[in-house]
Amino acid sequence: MKPPHGNRPGGSSRPPSDRGPYRGPGGQSARPPGQGPRGEARGGHGGGPGGARDGQKPRHDGPRYDGPRPGGKPSAPRGEFQARAPREEFKPRPPRDDSAPRPQRDAAPQRLSAPPQRQREHDGGRHTPDAPKGTVWLYGHHAVAAALANPARRLRRLLLTEEAEAAISKHLPPPWAVTPEKVDRGRLDHLLGRDVVHQGAALLADPLAPPSLQSVLEKEGVIIVLDQVTDPRNVGAIMRSAAAFGAAAVITQDRNAPEETGGLAKAASGALEKMPLLRAVNIARTIIALKAANVWCIGLDAGGKPLSGPAFADRRVALVLGAEGEGLRRLTRETCDEIAGLTIKGAVESLNVSAAASVALYELSKR
C-alpha cells in the first residue's frame, strides 16, 4: 500500500521524503537508542548528516544570528534554558470607599462664545443663584426694599442679616408682607454665591407679569426699545435711567434678551418695580405697531445726525438702541423713522449702550 500523498484525499501536503530517514513499523519514526525528541540529535534543520535532508541543501550556510530581534525582546541562546520570572504575589484589591470623590472625566471644551439665545441667563460672568422654578432671588438693599413695597409682587421668603434689616427698615418701616428670617452672611454667600454683592438681603419672589403694549401707549413719556441687548446689568442700568427721566416703558426682545434676574434688579436699583418691562417677539413688528400709534421711532447710531431734543417737541418719541458692539440690525434700522447719533468730542469713539441711553434720554428731556 502506497503512503498517502499531498495530491490525494487525506494525504499530507509534504512529500514522504520530508518525514525523516528513520521509519519504523506503522509509519512511526524510529529513533536510535538514547536520542531525545525529534530534532535534538540533528546537526541542522534536516535529518541527515550535516543538518541537510536527503536530496536537499541546507537552508542557511552562514553563521547563525542569536542577537535580539528587531523591535522585540532579546531571545535566549539556543540550547540554554531561560527561567520564567516568578509571578507576583496576589494582593487583594482594597474595598472601594464610596464616600471618596471619584475622578471626573475631562469635560468637553468650552465654547468661546455662546449663541445669543443661550446668553439670557449670563450675569456678566457672575454666579446665577438657584431658585425654585417660577421664582427669582432678588438681592441688595434697594432691590429688596422696592420689591417689598410693590403690591404687584408676590413674595415667598425674606432672608436678612441683622445689619440689612436695620438698613431696609429706615427706607421701608415694617411690618412687611413676608416675615424676615435672620441669617448670617455665610448662609447668603452659600445660597447666592460668594461673588454676588447681596448686602445681607435676599428676597425670593415671583417674576412680575409684563404689561400690554396698549397700556404703555396710554402713558406719557419716551418708550425705549432694546434690540438684542443681552447684558442684564446694561438692561438694569437703562431701566434706572428710564425711571429717572420719566420714560413710559422699556421693551426688549423675548428671546435674545436677559430674563428677570437678581443681577438685573440690583443694577436697576429698584426701577424694576416701577418701570414697565415688555417682551416683544419681533422688534421690527413692534416698531411698526408704535408707528401706527403715531409714535416717532428714532434709531440711535453713531452714523446718524446729532440728536436734538427740541426738534421733537410736538411728537411722541420711541428711542431704539442696538446690541453692545453690533448696534442696530439692518431690518430694525430700516424700520425706524430716522437715525440719530450723539455728539462725542472726546478721545473715545463710542459709549456703552446704557451710558448712551442716559445721554439720549437727557437730550430728549429738553423738549
XYZ file of C-alpha atoms in Angstrom:
367
model
C 0.000 0.000 0.000
C 1.389 3.344 -1.002
C 1.733 6.051 1.647
C -0.713 8.964 1.348
C 0.402 11.825 -0.871
C -0.436 15.543 -0.718
C -2.352 15.375 -4.013
C -4.678 12.658 -2.739
C -7.555 12.965 -0.296
C -6.361 12.532 3.242
C -2.722 12.908 2.274
C -0.163 15.230 3.727
C 0.921 18.445 1.995
C 4.575 17.394 2.468
C 6.277 14.722 0.337
C 7.170 11.424 2.006
C 10.907 12.229 1.949
C 10.411 15.067 4.459
C 9.369 12.704 7.202
C 12.939 11.726 8.070
C 15.156 8.732 7.163
C 14.191 6.629 10.145
C 10.896 4.858 9.578
C 9.502 2.253 11.829
C 6.591 -0.092 11.539
C 3.221 1.556 11.259
C 4.636 4.829 9.970
C 6.145 5.856 13.334
C 9.585 7.448 13.385
C 12.213 5.178 14.844
C 14.968 6.863 16.789
C 18.274 5.371 17.832
C 18.612 4.457 21.498
C 19.268 7.468 23.727
C 18.021 10.043 21.270
C 15.517 12.570 22.581
C 12.651 14.211 20.781
C 12.845 14.825 17.075
C 15.469 17.347 16.077
C 17.676 17.186 19.209
C 20.340 14.887 17.672
C 20.341 16.585 14.317
C 23.123 18.863 13.323
C 20.910 21.238 11.431
C 17.419 21.655 10.144
C 17.300 18.328 8.281
C 17.562 14.745 9.406
C 20.682 13.732 7.522
C 24.347 14.299 8.161
C 25.408 17.915 8.440
C 21.835 19.013 9.062
C 20.655 18.610 5.441
C 17.763 16.436 4.453
C 18.146 13.803 1.741
C 18.456 15.475 -1.618
C 18.129 18.983 -0.167
C 20.558 21.787 0.578
C 20.876 23.342 3.981
C 18.560 26.297 4.376
C 21.274 28.541 5.825
C 25.005 28.134 5.306
C 26.217 31.269 7.089
C 26.671 31.980 10.786
C 23.532 31.915 12.852
C 22.325 35.216 14.442
C 21.231 34.819 18.020
C 21.008 38.522 18.862
C 17.851 40.451 19.797
C 15.095 40.596 17.269
C 14.234 43.995 15.784
C 11.580 45.689 17.884
C 11.373 42.808 20.368
C 12.987 41.406 23.465
C 16.379 39.594 23.203
C 15.945 35.862 22.962
C 17.975 33.326 24.899
C 20.727 31.430 23.017
C 19.720 28.094 21.602
C 20.287 25.173 23.884
C 20.180 27.334 27.030
C 17.301 27.262 29.436
C 15.744 30.587 30.360
C 13.845 30.528 33.623
C 10.472 32.185 33.701
C 10.167 35.158 36.005
C 8.247 34.326 39.168
C 4.704 35.645 39.351
C 3.918 38.450 41.686
C 2.105 37.580 44.827
C -1.634 38.120 44.635
C -2.704 41.204 46.512
C -6.446 41.646 47.069
C -7.882 44.978 45.941
C -8.774 47.227 48.869
C -12.508 47.858 49.329
C -13.781 50.904 47.436
C -14.662 53.910 49.521
C -17.966 55.201 48.116
C -17.649 58.383 50.127
C -14.439 59.411 48.358
C -14.910 61.594 45.276
C -14.445 59.781 42.006
C -12.151 61.264 39.374
C -14.066 63.229 36.793
C -13.550 62.793 33.105
C -12.242 65.645 31.091
C -15.122 67.935 30.276
C -15.906 68.916 26.733
C -14.074 72.040 25.551
C -15.981 75.121 26.400
C -17.346 77.332 23.687
C -15.601 80.649 23.376
C -18.919 82.389 22.762
C -22.419 81.030 23.329
C -25.199 81.560 20.819
C -27.341 84.614 21.567
C -30.348 82.539 22.629
C -28.227 80.916 25.354
C -26.946 84.159 26.813
C -30.178 85.069 28.518
C -29.043 83.760 31.894
C -25.491 85.077 31.928
C -24.946 87.638 34.603
C -21.829 89.354 33.413
C -19.757 86.273 34.285
C -21.206 86.107 37.800
C -22.871 83.253 39.606
C -26.613 82.901 38.990
C -28.247 81.658 42.240
C -30.525 78.662 42.012
C -34.193 79.324 42.719
C -37.306 77.137 42.603
C -38.999 77.007 39.225
C -41.042 80.113 38.523
C -39.253 82.243 41.133
C -36.238 84.543 41.298
C -33.861 85.613 44.049
C -33.643 89.415 44.391
C -30.790 90.849 46.443
C -29.441 94.220 47.501
C -30.999 96.836 49.788
C -32.714 98.937 47.089
C -33.967 95.986 45.027
C -35.374 94.156 48.073
C -36.948 97.273 49.595
C -38.626 98.207 46.280
C -39.983 94.682 45.887
C -41.357 94.703 49.446
C -43.166 97.967 48.667
C -44.614 96.713 45.364
C -48.129 95.276 45.896
C -47.986 93.579 42.480
C -45.011 91.455 43.532
C -45.751 88.050 45.088
C -43.225 87.366 47.849
C -42.052 83.954 49.078
C -39.135 84.249 51.547
C -37.106 87.088 53.019
C -33.599 86.438 54.341
C -31.897 89.302 56.175
C -28.861 89.803 58.320
C -29.231 91.987 61.374
C -27.468 94.906 59.677
C -29.511 94.604 56.473
C -32.795 94.525 58.381
C -31.880 97.761 60.139
C -30.881 99.450 56.854
C -34.053 98.424 54.995
C -36.245 99.425 57.941
C -35.031 103.019 57.545
C -36.303 103.154 53.934
C -39.395 101.000 54.456
C -40.578 100.565 58.047
C -42.127 97.166 58.884
C -44.430 95.295 59.020
C -43.822 93.753 55.607
C -45.848 91.298 53.566
C -43.457 88.469 54.487
C -41.786 87.750 57.826
C -37.963 88.045 57.628
C -35.669 85.173 58.562
C -32.488 86.079 60.455
C -29.402 84.640 58.766
C -25.676 85.310 58.652
C -23.637 86.352 55.625
C -22.118 82.918 55.247
C -25.501 81.366 54.527
C -26.291 84.012 51.911
C -22.877 83.502 50.314
C -23.600 79.795 50.035
C -27.092 80.416 48.655
C -26.367 83.202 46.173
C -22.644 82.813 45.508
C -19.595 84.463 47.004
C -19.203 86.814 44.042
C -22.722 88.250 44.468
C -22.913 91.587 46.316
C -26.115 90.851 48.228
C -25.525 93.358 51.077
C -27.041 90.866 53.511
C -30.523 90.884 51.941
C -32.204 88.272 49.711
C -35.855 88.010 48.686
C -37.421 85.049 46.894
C -40.326 86.254 44.742
C -42.274 85.534 41.579
C -41.393 87.444 38.395
C -43.586 90.399 37.515
C -46.274 89.966 34.863
C -45.401 92.057 31.769
C -47.940 94.733 30.812
C -49.536 95.054 27.385
C -48.383 97.449 24.682
C -51.742 99.217 24.762
C -51.305 100.076 28.444
C -47.884 101.526 27.679
C -49.244 103.703 24.862
C -51.710 105.236 27.296
C -48.855 106.584 29.451
C -46.783 109.661 28.711
C -43.052 109.666 28.192
C -40.397 108.192 25.926
C -40.599 104.499 25.051
C -37.251 102.680 24.977
C -36.844 99.731 22.595
C -33.800 97.451 23.039
C -32.741 95.395 20.017
C -30.972 92.294 21.395
C -29.240 93.945 24.358
C -28.137 90.813 26.242
C -26.237 92.035 29.319
C -28.625 92.149 32.325
C -26.572 94.857 34.003
C -26.951 97.100 30.952
C -30.697 96.447 30.863
C -30.962 97.231 34.575
C -28.955 100.443 34.206
C -31.154 101.524 31.257
C -34.284 100.907 33.354
C -32.813 103.022 36.146
C -32.128 105.901 33.716
C -35.571 105.484 32.161
C -37.206 105.841 35.564
C -35.071 108.886 36.341
C -36.110 110.716 33.121
C -39.784 109.766 33.237
C -39.898 107.209 30.414
C -43.073 105.215 29.808
C -41.632 101.702 29.429
C -38.754 99.542 28.240
C -39.331 96.947 25.508
C -36.912 94.055 24.930
C -36.957 91.055 22.632
C -38.434 87.887 24.053
C -35.603 85.540 23.026
C -32.305 87.407 22.787
C -32.606 89.394 25.997
C -31.969 88.610 29.679
C -34.734 87.352 31.886
C -35.642 88.956 35.187
C -32.719 88.079 37.454
C -31.232 89.332 40.694
C -28.356 90.973 38.816
C -30.758 92.900 36.590
C -32.852 94.000 39.578
C -29.775 95.145 41.521
C -28.469 97.152 38.537
C -31.916 98.737 38.205
C -31.702 99.739 41.912
C -35.448 99.462 42.475
C -36.535 100.663 38.998
C -37.629 97.153 38.054
C -40.618 97.547 40.353
C -41.575 100.943 38.862
C -40.645 100.783 35.159
C -42.830 98.510 32.967
C -40.737 95.899 31.124
C -42.310 94.406 27.989
C -41.114 91.485 25.876
C -41.757 91.515 22.141
C -41.451 88.515 19.831
C -40.385 90.655 16.851
C -38.764 94.069 17.308
C -39.434 95.238 13.731
C -43.157 94.489 14.014
C -43.241 96.220 17.406
C -41.747 99.356 15.824
C -44.388 99.191 13.091
C -47.100 98.992 15.779
C -45.611 102.031 17.543
C -45.541 103.982 14.289
C -49.181 103.101 13.722
C -49.919 104.695 17.123
C -48.252 107.981 15.974
C -45.004 107.314 17.816
C -41.891 108.651 16.057
C -39.199 105.946 16.214
C -35.571 107.142 16.389
C -32.758 104.662 15.955
C -29.625 105.619 17.885
C -26.460 105.064 15.854
C -23.110 106.844 15.558
C -23.606 107.362 11.819
C -26.769 109.447 12.213
C -27.142 113.187 12.521
C -26.811 114.678 16.033
C -29.826 114.037 18.248
C -31.696 117.228 19.191
C -34.405 117.133 21.833
C -36.197 120.393 20.879
C -36.716 119.069 17.323
C -39.231 116.534 18.702
C -41.150 118.920 20.953
C -44.520 118.098 19.390
C -44.041 114.351 18.888
C -44.302 111.179 20.927
C -40.886 109.519 20.660
C -39.553 105.944 20.891
C -35.780 105.539 21.286
C -34.377 102.357 19.685
C -30.937 101.104 20.818
C -28.950 98.212 19.372
C -26.872 95.463 20.928
C -23.464 96.002 22.502
C -20.823 96.072 19.784
C -23.106 95.235 16.838
C -25.558 98.103 17.065
C -28.895 98.099 15.274
C -29.718 95.242 12.950
C -30.443 96.024 9.319
C -34.195 95.412 9.449
C -34.526 97.357 12.689
C -32.612 100.278 11.203
C -34.754 100.314 8.068
C -37.973 100.203 10.082
C -37.124 103.283 12.193
C -38.366 106.705 11.049
C -34.881 108.212 11.302
C -31.358 107.533 12.586
C -29.698 109.907 15.033
C -26.427 109.909 16.926
C -24.701 111.558 19.862
C -22.102 114.289 19.576
C -18.860 112.914 21.044
C -15.871 115.260 21.167
C -13.519 113.270 23.377
C -10.893 110.651 22.625
C -13.364 107.721 22.615
C -15.468 106.843 19.586
C -18.490 105.328 21.285
C -20.274 104.820 24.601
C -21.651 101.831 26.415
C -25.293 101.208 25.484
C -26.531 102.106 28.973
C -24.458 105.312 29.014
C -25.682 106.224 25.514
C -29.284 105.677 26.626
C -28.778 108.057 29.572
C -27.329 110.806 27.345
C -30.112 110.381 24.754
C -32.831 110.464 27.427
C -31.345 113.643 28.854
C -31.334 115.244 25.388
C -34.963 114.245 24.770
C -35.953 115.674 28.159
C -35.173 119.172 26.759
C -38.346 119.142 24.628
